[in-house]
Amino acid sequence: MSNNQLDKKSSAWSALFSEPMSELVQRYTASVSFDKRLWQVDITASLAHAGMLAAQGIISTEDHAAIVRGMQQIWTEIESGAFVWKQELEDVHLNIEARLTQLVGDAGKRLHTGRSRNDQVATDVRLWLRGEIDAIAELLTALQTSLLEVAERNVDVILPGFTHLQVAQPVSFGHHMLAYVEMFSRDAERFLEVRRRVNRLPLGAAALAGTSYPLDRKRVAKELGMHDEHGAPQLCRNSLDAVSDRDFAIEFSAASALAMVHISRLSEELIVWMSQNFSFIRIADRFTTGSSIMPQKKNPDVPELARGKTGRVVGHLMGLITLMKGQPLAYNKDNQEDKEPLFDTVDTLKDTLRIFSEMIGGQLNPASGQKEGGIVVYPQAMEQAARKGYATATDLADYLVKKGLPFRDAHEAVAHAVKAASTHQVDLSELPLAVLQQFHPAIEKDVFDALSLRGSLNARNVSGGTAPVQVRAQIAWHRERLC
Ligand code: ARG
């Protein structure tokens, strides 16, 4: 076959067509500009398919050897940048197959026996996504470790805990960090659960109905690592479903959107905490930018961008789920639109996780073996802020309950005390004992222990609570889990 013939896209489906595609339609339908990213998994899956075809006697061992040789060369060509991608060959699959045939002749043409691009692309996307999930899981571990390190150093630092962004009760800053560790650990769990459903083999479904060749699907699944934890091969069980549904990509996208939402909440807090009115923390200069007009500015661009990019990842979830809606069985070209949102989701999430691990936990300095340049915490500013909003009012109510008052009565008495204190612009702990006793006679000298921030913290010694002894126990538990 001449090169010229191979270059013509019509070579993929032959004589039926009486006119060539216009350049616009070609550009509109081609996906190679973005799906070439799948080249490694495409070759890997093709080699597994070819090995099985040979083992089953469907192609000869000579043809198999030629396919392996050709694919090795193509791999090198793509890696070195020498491979010429052609839009007229539409997608990654046809580009690689055409080059294979150019290199090894008829053996290349036999590769597609018992296969369709429909089961091929579904296999490729699954294999690619599986690898990305593994990378994301590692990045999530790194981010959790960074947060855990900050938590460890700040167990005894007191932060005003907020509800409705109003000072509520004092909490340990370490405890606050652990809340994010919990969120990201659930994200990691979610990705692992999605991975199980991603890691199933569509090949063998062919175009939609299966194939008449005696394929050994289990062999291909095993070869591609598509098995469960006991080594049992995982196959898509229904050929129509195998080529058509992209629910695995939608699930992945939903898990990514949630992870980004968690990052976005953290971003919002970092932004607030580093504003002048709070000054609770500082992040390293390399994650901030200046202003072109206001010389004093250091803007938290990285957390702001992460918050903004969350919108884009959530948007991809909407795009993918809408893509599926209304598609009849089985494969439809709509599905080609799954790739760009998926790729962008993976890129955005991975970059964000990487940058956050470093921004929070710092960068390893090989000379000292220490991480440096993570977030800097200002305990005094946090504690001062906690003193402002009557953060220990609940503790006074609890104190009265321990003296025998029903909680609702205690709540009411303390409300009066807070009102009086705020009129005089002092904290509850700054009211003289005699004044406090006007709100309830049961109040005695020991009330001041309850009114201290640290006393309040220590008192929340329930499992999952913010008492430093509990926070230390939680840190130890996470350490064990993450190691
Ligand atoms: N590029 C296509 C995609 O991404 C490959 C499958 C094409 N199949 C087809 N019958 N046109 O979905």
Short mmCIF file of C-alpha atoms and ligand atoms in Angstrom, two decimals:
data_model
loop_
_atom_site.label_atom_id
_atom_site.label_comp_id
_atom_site.label_asym_id
_atom_site.label_seq_id
_atom_site.Cartn_x
_atom_site.Cartn_y
_atom_site.Cartn_z
CA MET A 1 0.00 0.00 0.00
CA SER A 2 1.38 3.39 -0.88
CA ASN A 3 1.93 6.05 1.73
CA ASN A 4 -0.48 8.21 -0.11
CA GLN A 5 -3.24 5.68 0.31
CA LEU A 6 -2.51 5.29 4.01
CA ASP A 7 -2.66 8.99 4.56
CA LYS A 8 -6.17 9.13 3.29
CA LYS A 9 -8.57 8.77 6.12
CA SER A 10 -10.94 6.92 3.86
CA SER A 11 -8.48 4.00 4.10
CA ALA A 12 -9.97 3.21 7.51
CA TRP A 13 -13.41 2.48 6.12
CA SER A 14 -12.96 2.17 2.48
CA ALA A 15 -14.84 2.41 -0.69
CA LEU A 16 -18.30 3.26 0.53
CA PHE A 17 -17.71 6.98 0.60
CA SER A 18 -18.19 8.93 -2.57
CA GLU A 19 -16.78 12.26 -1.44
CA PRO A 20 -13.99 13.35 0.87
CA MET A 21 -14.56 15.16 4.13
CA SER A 22 -14.33 18.92 4.09
CA GLU A 23 -11.45 20.37 6.08
CA LEU A 24 -13.92 21.86 8.56
CA VAL A 25 -15.68 18.54 9.18
CA GLN A 26 -12.33 16.83 9.48
CA ARG A 27 -11.24 19.29 12.12
CA TYR A 28 -14.58 19.04 13.87
CA THR A 29 -14.54 15.26 14.11
CA ALA A 30 -10.84 14.66 14.73
CA SER A 31 -9.63 14.04 18.26
CA VAL A 32 -5.97 13.31 17.69
CA SER A 33 -4.88 16.76 18.84
CA PHE A 34 -5.89 15.77 22.38
CA ASP A 35 -6.30 11.98 22.46
CA LYS A 36 -2.72 11.41 21.35
CA ARG A 37 -2.11 11.69 25.06
CA LEU A 38 -3.41 8.11 25.26
CA TRP A 39 -0.64 6.70 23.06
CA GLN A 40 1.12 4.65 25.73
CA VAL A 41 -2.02 2.89 26.93
CA ASP A 42 -3.17 2.48 23.34
CA ILE A 43 0.01 0.60 22.44
CA THR A 44 -0.01 -1.39 25.68
CA ALA A 45 -3.60 -2.51 25.12
CA SER A 46 -2.90 -3.33 21.46
CA LEU A 47 0.04 -5.50 22.45
CA ALA A 48 -2.08 -7.38 24.98
CA HIS A 49 -4.73 -7.91 22.30
CA ALA A 50 -2.17 -9.05 19.72
CA GLY A 51 -0.51 -11.45 22.18
CA MET A 52 -3.89 -13.00 22.88
CA LEU A 53 -4.78 -13.24 19.16
CA ALA A 54 -1.55 -15.17 18.60
CA ALA A 55 -2.04 -17.42 21.64
CA GLN A 56 -5.52 -18.25 20.36
CA GLY A 57 -4.20 -19.03 16.89
CA ILE A 58 -6.17 -16.15 15.35
CA ILE A 59 -3.01 -14.54 13.99
CA SER A 60 0.34 -16.22 13.35
CA THR A 61 3.30 -15.93 15.69
CA GLU A 62 5.18 -14.21 12.83
CA ASP A 63 2.49 -11.55 12.56
CA HIS A 64 2.56 -11.16 16.31
CA ALA A 65 6.32 -10.70 16.29
CA ALA A 66 6.02 -8.10 13.53
CA ILE A 67 3.37 -6.20 15.50
CA VAL A 68 5.57 -6.18 18.60
CA ARG A 69 8.54 -4.95 16.56
CA GLY A 70 6.49 -2.25 14.86
CA MET A 71 4.98 -1.07 18.12
CA GLN A 72 8.43 -0.83 19.71
CA GLN A 73 9.54 1.44 16.93
CA ILE A 74 6.38 3.54 17.17
CA TRP A 75 6.91 3.88 20.92
CA THR A 76 10.42 5.22 20.31
CA GLU A 77 9.21 7.54 17.58
CA ILE A 78 6.49 9.06 19.71
CA GLU A 79 8.77 9.38 22.73
CA SER A 80 11.43 11.16 20.71
CA GLY A 81 8.92 13.44 19.01
CA ALA A 82 9.65 12.01 15.56
CA PHE A 83 6.17 10.56 15.09
CA VAL A 84 4.00 12.55 12.71
CA TRP A 85 0.43 12.86 13.96
CA LYS A 86 -2.08 13.39 11.20
CA GLN A 87 -5.43 15.05 11.63
CA GLU A 88 -6.77 13.25 8.60
CA LEU A 89 -6.25 9.98 10.49
CA GLU A 90 -8.70 11.31 13.08
CA ASP A 91 -7.56 9.85 16.35
CA VAL A 92 -4.72 8.24 18.26
CA HIS A 93 -5.91 4.74 17.37
CA LEU A 94 -5.96 5.20 13.61
CA ASN A 95 -2.70 7.15 13.65
CA ILE A 96 -0.86 4.36 15.42
CA GLU A 97 -2.46 1.61 13.40
CA ALA A 98 -1.66 3.33 10.10
CA ARG A 99 1.97 3.75 11.08
CA LEU A 100 2.12 0.11 12.19
CA THR A 101 0.86 -1.03 8.82
CA GLN A 102 3.34 1.26 7.14
CA LEU A 103 6.12 -0.37 9.15
CA VAL A 104 5.13 -4.05 9.13
CA GLY A 105 2.59 -4.40 6.32
CA ASP A 106 -0.23 -6.95 6.54
CA ALA A 107 0.54 -7.94 10.13
CA GLY A 108 -0.41 -4.39 11.09
CA LYS A 109 -3.72 -4.78 9.32
CA ARG A 110 -4.44 -7.95 11.28
CA LEU A 111 -4.13 -6.22 14.67
CA HIS A 112 -7.70 -4.95 14.54
CA THR A 113 -9.13 -8.49 14.22
CA GLY A 114 -11.90 -8.99 16.76
CA ARG A 115 -11.66 -5.41 17.93
CA SER A 116 -13.32 -2.07 17.25
CA ARG A 117 -12.24 1.40 18.13
CA ASN A 118 -15.27 1.40 20.40
CA ASP A 119 -13.89 -1.19 22.79
CA GLN A 120 -10.37 0.06 22.11
CA VAL A 121 -11.02 3.62 23.25
CA ALA A 122 -13.01 2.51 26.28
CA THR A 123 -10.07 0.29 27.28
CA ASP A 124 -7.54 3.05 26.72
CA VAL A 125 -9.40 5.62 28.79
CA ARG A 126 -9.84 3.14 31.63
CA LEU A 127 -6.17 2.17 31.63
CA TRP A 128 -5.05 5.77 31.52
CA LEU A 129 -7.43 6.82 34.26
CA ARG A 130 -6.33 3.97 36.50
CA GLY A 131 -2.75 5.24 36.34
CA GLU A 132 -3.87 8.77 37.10
CA ILE A 133 -5.94 7.62 40.06
CA ASP A 134 -2.84 5.98 41.49
CA ALA A 135 -0.89 9.21 41.05
CA ILE A 136 -3.70 11.21 42.65
CA ALA A 137 -3.83 8.81 45.60
CA GLU A 138 -0.15 9.43 46.24
CA LEU A 139 -0.59 13.18 46.02
CA LEU A 140 -3.48 13.00 48.46
CA THR A 141 -1.26 11.12 50.88
CA ALA A 142 1.41 13.80 50.54
CA LEU A 143 -1.11 16.56 51.21
CA GLN A 144 -2.48 14.76 54.25
CA THR A 145 1.07 14.32 55.53
CA SER A 146 1.75 18.04 55.15
CA LEU A 147 -1.42 18.92 57.03
CA LEU A 148 -0.58 16.38 59.70
CA GLU A 149 2.85 17.91 60.23
CA VAL A 150 1.32 21.35 60.70
CA ALA A 151 -1.23 19.83 63.06
CA GLU A 152 1.50 18.16 65.11
CA ARG A 153 3.33 21.42 65.64
CA ASN A 154 0.19 23.31 66.61
CA VAL A 155 -1.82 21.07 68.88
CA ASP A 156 -1.62 23.62 71.71
CA VAL A 157 -2.24 26.68 69.58
CA ILE A 158 -5.67 28.13 70.23
CA LEU A 159 -7.78 29.30 67.33
CA PRO A 160 -11.22 30.85 67.55
CA GLY A 161 -13.51 28.22 66.10
CA PHE A 162 -16.27 29.79 64.03
CA THR A 163 -19.82 29.02 63.15
CA HIS A 164 -21.47 31.49 60.76
CA LEU A 165 -18.01 33.11 60.72
CA GLN A 166 -18.80 34.35 64.24
CA VAL A 167 -16.48 33.38 67.06
CA ALA A 168 -17.98 30.24 68.56
CA GLN A 169 -15.64 28.21 70.77
CA PRO A 170 -11.88 27.92 71.03
CA VAL A 171 -10.34 25.02 69.13
CA SER A 172 -6.85 23.67 68.72
CA PHE A 173 -5.30 24.79 65.44
CA GLY A 174 -4.02 21.23 65.10
CA HIS A 175 -7.59 20.00 65.40
CA HIS A 176 -8.64 22.39 62.66
CA MET A 177 -5.94 21.01 60.35
CA LEU A 178 -7.06 17.47 61.13
CA ALA A 179 -10.53 18.31 59.85
CA TYR A 180 -8.95 18.71 56.41
CA VAL A 181 -6.94 15.51 56.84
CA GLU A 182 -10.27 13.75 57.33
CA MET A 183 -11.72 15.30 54.18
CA PHE A 184 -8.75 14.35 52.06
CA SER A 185 -8.64 10.86 53.49
CA ARG A 186 -12.25 10.36 52.44
CA ASP A 187 -11.32 11.68 49.00
CA ALA A 188 -8.57 9.08 48.78
CA GLU A 189 -11.05 6.37 49.79
CA ARG A 190 -13.47 7.55 47.14
CA PHE A 191 -10.82 7.41 44.43
CA LEU A 192 -9.88 3.87 45.42
CA GLU A 193 -13.51 2.80 45.22
CA VAL A 194 -13.87 4.41 41.79
CA ARG A 195 -10.64 2.67 40.72
CA ARG A 196 -12.27 -0.73 41.23
CA ARG A 197 -14.95 0.11 38.69
CA VAL A 198 -12.52 1.80 36.31
CA ASN A 199 -10.29 -1.26 36.24
CA ARG A 200 -12.51 -3.50 34.10
CA LEU A 201 -11.86 -4.66 30.56
CA PRO A 202 -14.10 -3.59 27.65
CA LEU A 203 -11.98 -5.33 24.94
CA GLY A 204 -13.90 -8.21 23.43
CA ALA A 205 -17.06 -6.14 23.19
CA ALA A 206 -15.83 -5.06 19.74
CA ALA A 207 -18.20 -2.57 18.13
CA LEU A 208 -21.15 -3.39 20.38
CA ALA A 209 -22.21 -7.02 20.18
CA GLY A 210 -19.06 -8.97 20.93
CA THR A 211 -17.11 -10.82 18.27
CA SER A 212 -17.17 -14.14 16.47
CA TYR A 213 -13.45 -14.78 17.05
CA PRO A 214 -12.53 -17.04 19.97
CA LEU A 215 -10.98 -14.28 22.08
CA ASP A 216 -9.58 -14.97 25.52
CA ARG A 217 -10.74 -11.87 27.35
CA LYS A 218 -9.52 -13.04 30.73
CA ARG A 219 -6.00 -13.34 29.43
CA VAL A 220 -6.08 -9.75 28.12
CA ALA A 221 -7.53 -8.51 31.42
CA LYS A 222 -4.78 -10.20 33.43
CA GLU A 223 -2.12 -8.93 31.08
CA LEU A 224 -3.38 -5.38 31.54
CA GLY A 225 -3.59 -5.69 35.32
CA MET A 226 -7.38 -5.56 35.22
CA HIS A 227 -7.96 -7.93 38.11
CA ASP A 228 -9.21 -7.68 41.66
CA GLU A 229 -7.12 -8.04 44.81
CA HIS A 230 -7.35 -11.84 44.55
CA GLY A 231 -6.08 -11.82 40.95
CA ALA A 232 -9.49 -12.56 39.41
CA PRO A 233 -9.76 -10.88 35.99
CA GLN A 234 -12.31 -8.09 35.83
CA LEU A 235 -14.31 -7.95 32.59
CA CYS A 236 -17.09 -5.64 31.54
CA ARG A 237 -19.86 -8.23 31.44
CA ASN A 238 -22.14 -6.77 28.77
CA SER A 239 -20.74 -5.74 25.40
CA LEU A 240 -23.25 -2.94 24.79
CA ASP A 241 -22.59 -1.44 28.18
CA ALA A 242 -18.82 -1.92 27.83
CA VAL A 243 -18.52 0.35 24.81
CA SER A 244 -21.10 2.92 25.70
CA ASP A 245 -21.17 3.94 29.33
CA ARG A 246 -18.75 6.47 30.72
CA ASP A 247 -20.10 6.34 34.25
CA PHE A 248 -16.63 5.47 35.51
CA ALA A 249 -15.36 8.78 34.14
CA ILE A 250 -18.32 10.62 35.68
CA GLU A 251 -17.68 9.03 39.07
CA PHE A 252 -14.06 9.96 38.84
CA SER A 253 -15.01 13.46 37.92
CA ALA A 254 -17.41 13.67 40.88
CA ALA A 255 -14.68 12.48 43.25
CA SER A 256 -12.35 15.10 41.76
CA ALA A 257 -14.94 17.84 42.10
CA LEU A 258 -15.36 16.97 45.77
CA ALA A 259 -11.61 16.94 46.37
CA MET A 260 -11.39 20.35 44.72
CA VAL A 261 -14.28 21.62 46.86
CA HIS A 262 -12.28 20.58 49.93
CA ILE A 263 -9.25 22.40 48.57
CA SER A 264 -11.44 25.39 47.86
CA ARG A 265 -12.72 25.55 51.43
CA LEU A 266 -9.17 25.36 52.72
CA SER A 267 -8.19 28.08 50.26
CA GLU A 268 -10.94 30.33 51.51
CA GLU A 269 -9.69 29.91 55.07
CA LEU A 270 -6.08 30.57 54.11
CA ILE A 271 -7.13 33.72 52.28
CA VAL A 272 -9.13 34.98 55.25
CA TRP A 273 -6.44 34.03 57.77
CA MET A 274 -3.72 35.86 55.92
CA SER A 275 -5.69 39.07 55.47
CA GLN A 276 -4.52 41.95 57.68
CA ASN A 277 -7.66 41.82 59.80
CA PHE A 278 -6.82 38.28 60.89
CA SER A 279 -3.05 37.86 60.43
CA PHE A 280 -3.30 34.28 61.71
CA ILE A 281 -0.88 32.80 59.20
CA ARG A 282 1.56 33.59 56.48
CA ILE A 283 2.28 31.59 53.36
CA ALA A 284 5.66 31.71 51.63
CA ASP A 285 6.19 34.57 49.19
CA ARG A 286 6.57 32.21 46.27
CA PHE A 287 2.87 31.42 46.47
CA THR A 288 1.83 35.06 46.45
CA THR A 289 2.10 37.92 43.98
CA GLY A 290 2.39 41.66 44.31
CA SER A 291 0.19 44.33 42.85
CA SER A 292 1.22 46.45 39.91
CA ILE A 293 -0.16 49.56 41.59
CA MET A 294 -0.21 48.99 45.37
CA PRO A 295 3.34 48.45 46.59
CA GLN A 296 2.32 47.03 49.96
CA LYS A 297 0.35 44.09 48.55
CA LYS A 298 1.04 40.38 48.80
CA ASN A 299 -1.90 38.63 47.27
CA PRO A 300 -2.78 34.99 47.94
CA ASP A 301 -2.98 34.11 44.25
CA VAL A 302 -2.43 30.39 44.64
CA PRO A 303 -5.33 29.72 47.02
CA GLU A 304 -7.50 32.11 45.04
CA LEU A 305 -6.75 30.30 41.80
CA ALA A 306 -7.40 26.95 43.42
CA ARG A 307 -10.78 28.28 44.56
CA GLY A 308 -11.42 29.47 41.01
CA LYS A 309 -10.25 26.25 39.37
CA THR A 310 -12.71 24.35 41.54
CA GLY A 311 -15.42 25.89 39.37
CA ARG A 312 -13.80 24.51 36.29
CA VAL A 313 -13.56 20.96 37.69
CA VAL A 314 -17.16 21.07 38.89
CA GLY A 315 -18.03 22.33 35.39
CA HIS A 316 -16.35 19.29 33.83
CA LEU A 317 -18.50 17.04 35.99
CA MET A 318 -21.59 18.80 34.62
CA GLY A 319 -20.21 18.46 31.09
CA LEU A 320 -19.57 14.74 31.41
CA ILE A 321 -22.82 13.86 33.05
CA THR A 322 -24.76 15.85 30.47
CA LEU A 323 -22.79 14.14 27.72
CA MET A 324 -24.23 10.78 28.76
CA LYS A 325 -27.81 11.94 29.05
CA GLY A 326 -29.92 11.03 26.07
CA GLN A 327 -27.42 8.67 24.44
CA PRO A 328 -29.08 5.48 23.22
CA LEU A 329 -27.08 2.26 23.41
CA ALA A 330 -24.44 1.60 22.35
CA TYR A 331 -21.43 3.72 21.31
CA ASN A 332 -22.06 7.23 19.98
CA LYS A 333 -19.51 9.74 18.87
CA ASP A 334 -20.66 12.02 21.68
CA ASN A 335 -18.35 9.97 23.85
CA GLN A 336 -15.30 11.40 22.14
CA GLU A 337 -16.14 14.53 24.14
CA ASP A 338 -15.28 12.72 27.38
CA LYS A 339 -11.56 13.25 26.98
CA GLU A 340 -10.87 16.95 27.25
CA PRO A 341 -12.85 17.43 30.47
CA LEU A 342 -11.29 14.30 31.91
CA PHE A 343 -7.76 15.34 30.98
CA ASP A 344 -8.25 18.84 32.32
CA THR A 345 -9.75 17.51 35.54
CA VAL A 346 -6.73 15.27 36.11
CA ASP A 347 -4.23 18.03 35.29
CA THR A 348 -5.95 20.60 37.46
CA LEU A 349 -6.38 18.30 40.42
CA LYS A 350 -2.83 16.95 40.30
CA ASP A 351 -1.23 20.38 40.02
CA THR A 352 -3.42 21.73 42.79
CA LEU A 353 -2.65 18.87 45.16
CA ARG A 354 1.06 19.16 44.46
CA ILE A 355 1.17 22.88 45.03
CA PHE A 356 -0.92 22.69 48.21
CA SER A 357 1.27 20.00 49.77
CA GLU A 358 4.21 22.26 49.30
CA MET A 359 2.51 25.49 50.27
CA ILE A 360 1.27 23.97 53.52
CA GLY A 361 4.02 21.55 54.45
CA GLY A 362 7.01 23.21 52.80
CA GLN A 363 9.68 21.85 50.53
CA LEU A 364 12.31 19.31 51.49
CA ASN A 365 15.73 20.86 51.86
CA PRO A 366 18.10 18.05 50.93
CA ALA A 367 20.94 19.65 52.90
CA SER A 368 19.09 19.66 56.22
CA GLY A 369 16.68 16.81 55.48
CA GLN A 370 13.97 19.15 56.80
CA LYS A 371 10.93 20.58 55.10
CA GLU A 372 11.08 24.35 54.85
CA GLY A 373 8.82 27.18 53.77
CA GLY A 374 5.44 25.80 54.79
CA ILE A 375 2.74 27.94 56.37
CA VAL A 376 3.78 30.05 59.35
CA VAL A 377 1.32 30.20 62.20
CA TYR A 378 0.89 33.21 64.52
CA PRO A 379 -0.49 31.74 67.76
CA GLN A 380 -0.78 35.08 69.54
CA ALA A 381 -3.01 36.61 66.89
CA MET A 382 -5.23 33.54 66.96
CA GLU A 383 -5.48 33.51 70.71
CA GLN A 384 -6.20 37.22 70.86
CA ALA A 385 -9.01 36.78 68.36
CA ALA A 386 -10.40 33.93 70.43
CA ARG A 387 -10.53 36.23 73.44
CA LYS A 388 -12.66 38.72 71.60
CA GLY A 389 -15.88 36.88 70.86
CA TYR A 390 -16.90 35.34 74.22
CA ALA A 391 -15.63 32.01 73.01
CA THR A 392 -15.96 30.52 76.51
CA ALA A 393 -19.61 31.43 77.04
CA THR A 394 -20.63 27.80 76.55
CA ASP A 395 -18.08 26.83 79.18
CA LEU A 396 -19.75 29.13 81.70
CA ALA A 397 -23.10 27.54 80.91
CA ASP A 398 -21.57 24.06 81.29
CA TYR A 399 -20.06 25.18 84.62
CA LEU A 400 -23.52 26.13 85.88
CA VAL A 401 -24.96 22.84 84.66
CA LYS A 402 -22.32 21.03 86.70
CA LYS A 403 -23.56 23.06 89.69
CA GLY A 404 -27.02 21.61 89.12
CA LEU A 405 -28.79 24.09 86.79
CA PRO A 406 -30.80 22.82 83.83
CA PHE A 407 -28.90 23.70 80.62
CA ARG A 408 -31.57 26.08 79.28
CA ASP A 409 -31.50 28.15 82.52
CA ALA A 410 -27.72 28.20 82.48
CA HIS A 411 -27.79 29.37 78.82
CA GLU A 412 -30.08 32.24 79.80
CA ALA A 413 -27.97 33.32 82.78
CA VAL A 414 -24.83 33.36 80.62
CA ALA A 415 -26.58 35.40 77.92
CA HIS A 416 -27.14 38.11 80.54
CA ALA A 417 -23.49 37.89 81.59
CA VAL A 418 -22.30 38.24 77.96
CA LYS A 419 -24.56 41.23 77.48
CA ALA A 420 -23.09 42.93 80.55
CA ALA A 421 -19.52 42.10 79.56
CA SER A 422 -20.01 43.44 76.06
CA THR A 423 -21.48 46.66 77.42
CA HIS A 424 -18.26 47.13 79.37
CA GLN A 425 -16.20 45.79 76.45
CA VAL A 426 -14.48 43.14 78.52
CA ASP A 427 -14.20 39.38 78.30
CA LEU A 428 -16.25 37.19 80.66
CA SER A 429 -13.04 36.23 82.43
CA GLU A 430 -12.39 39.92 83.12
CA LEU A 431 -15.64 40.44 85.04
CA PRO A 432 -15.07 40.47 88.80
CA LEU A 433 -16.42 37.47 90.70
CA ALA A 434 -19.01 39.61 92.48
CA VAL A 435 -20.39 40.80 89.14
CA LEU A 436 -20.51 37.26 87.77
CA GLN A 437 -22.33 36.11 90.89
CA GLN A 438 -25.14 38.55 90.10
CA PHE A 439 -26.01 36.36 87.15
CA HIS A 440 -26.15 33.30 89.32
CA PRO A 441 -25.30 32.71 92.96
CA ALA A 442 -23.86 29.26 92.21
CA ILE A 443 -20.86 30.91 90.58
CA GLU A 444 -17.72 30.59 92.70
CA LYS A 445 -14.03 31.35 92.41
CA ASP A 446 -13.29 28.18 90.37
CA VAL A 447 -15.33 29.70 87.53
CA PHE A 448 -12.19 31.33 86.19
CA ASP A 449 -10.71 27.94 85.27
CA ALA A 450 -13.74 27.28 83.13
CA LEU A 451 -13.54 30.71 81.55
CA SER A 452 -9.94 30.35 80.37
CA LEU A 453 -9.42 29.42 76.71
CA ARG A 454 -7.12 26.58 77.66
CA GLY A 455 -9.59 25.29 80.27
CA SER A 456 -12.27 25.35 77.60
CA LEU A 457 -10.05 23.41 75.20
CA ASN A 458 -9.04 20.80 77.76
CA ALA A 459 -12.66 20.31 78.76
CA ARG A 460 -13.63 19.01 75.31
CA ASN A 461 -12.09 15.68 76.05
CA VAL A 462 -14.51 13.55 74.11
CA SER A 463 -13.38 11.33 71.30
CA GLY A 464 -13.24 13.52 68.18
CA GLY A 465 -13.12 16.64 70.38
CA THR A 466 -10.58 19.43 70.42
CA ALA A 467 -8.87 18.71 73.79
CA PRO A 468 -5.14 18.45 73.04
CA VAL A 469 -5.01 14.92 74.42
CA GLN A 470 -7.67 13.90 71.90
CA VAL A 471 -5.95 15.76 69.07
CA ARG A 472 -2.68 13.98 69.85
CA ALA A 473 -4.47 10.65 69.76
CA GLN A 474 -5.99 11.51 66.39
CA ILE A 475 -2.62 12.55 65.02
CA ALA A 476 -1.08 9.26 66.12
CA TRP A 477 -3.92 7.38 64.45
CA HIS A 478 -3.45 9.23 61.15
CA ARG A 479 0.33 8.81 61.31
CA GLU A 480 -0.08 5.08 61.59
CA ARG A 481 -2.54 5.06 58.70
CA LEU A 482 -0.43 7.18 56.37
CA CYS A 483 2.87 5.37 56.92
N1 ARG B 1 -12.01 8.76 18.79
C1 ARG B 1 -13.12 7.97 19.16
C2 ARG B 1 -13.56 8.29 20.59
O1 ARG B 1 -12.84 8.92 21.26
C3 ARG B 1 -12.78 6.54 19.06
C4 ARG B 1 -13.96 5.65 18.83
C5 ARG B 1 -14.53 5.90 17.50
N2 ARG B 1 -15.53 4.98 17.15
C6 ARG B 1 -16.35 5.18 16.17
N3 ARG B 1 -17.24 4.25 15.93
N4 ARG B 1 -16.33 6.26 15.42
O2 ARG B 1 -14.61 7.95 21.04
#
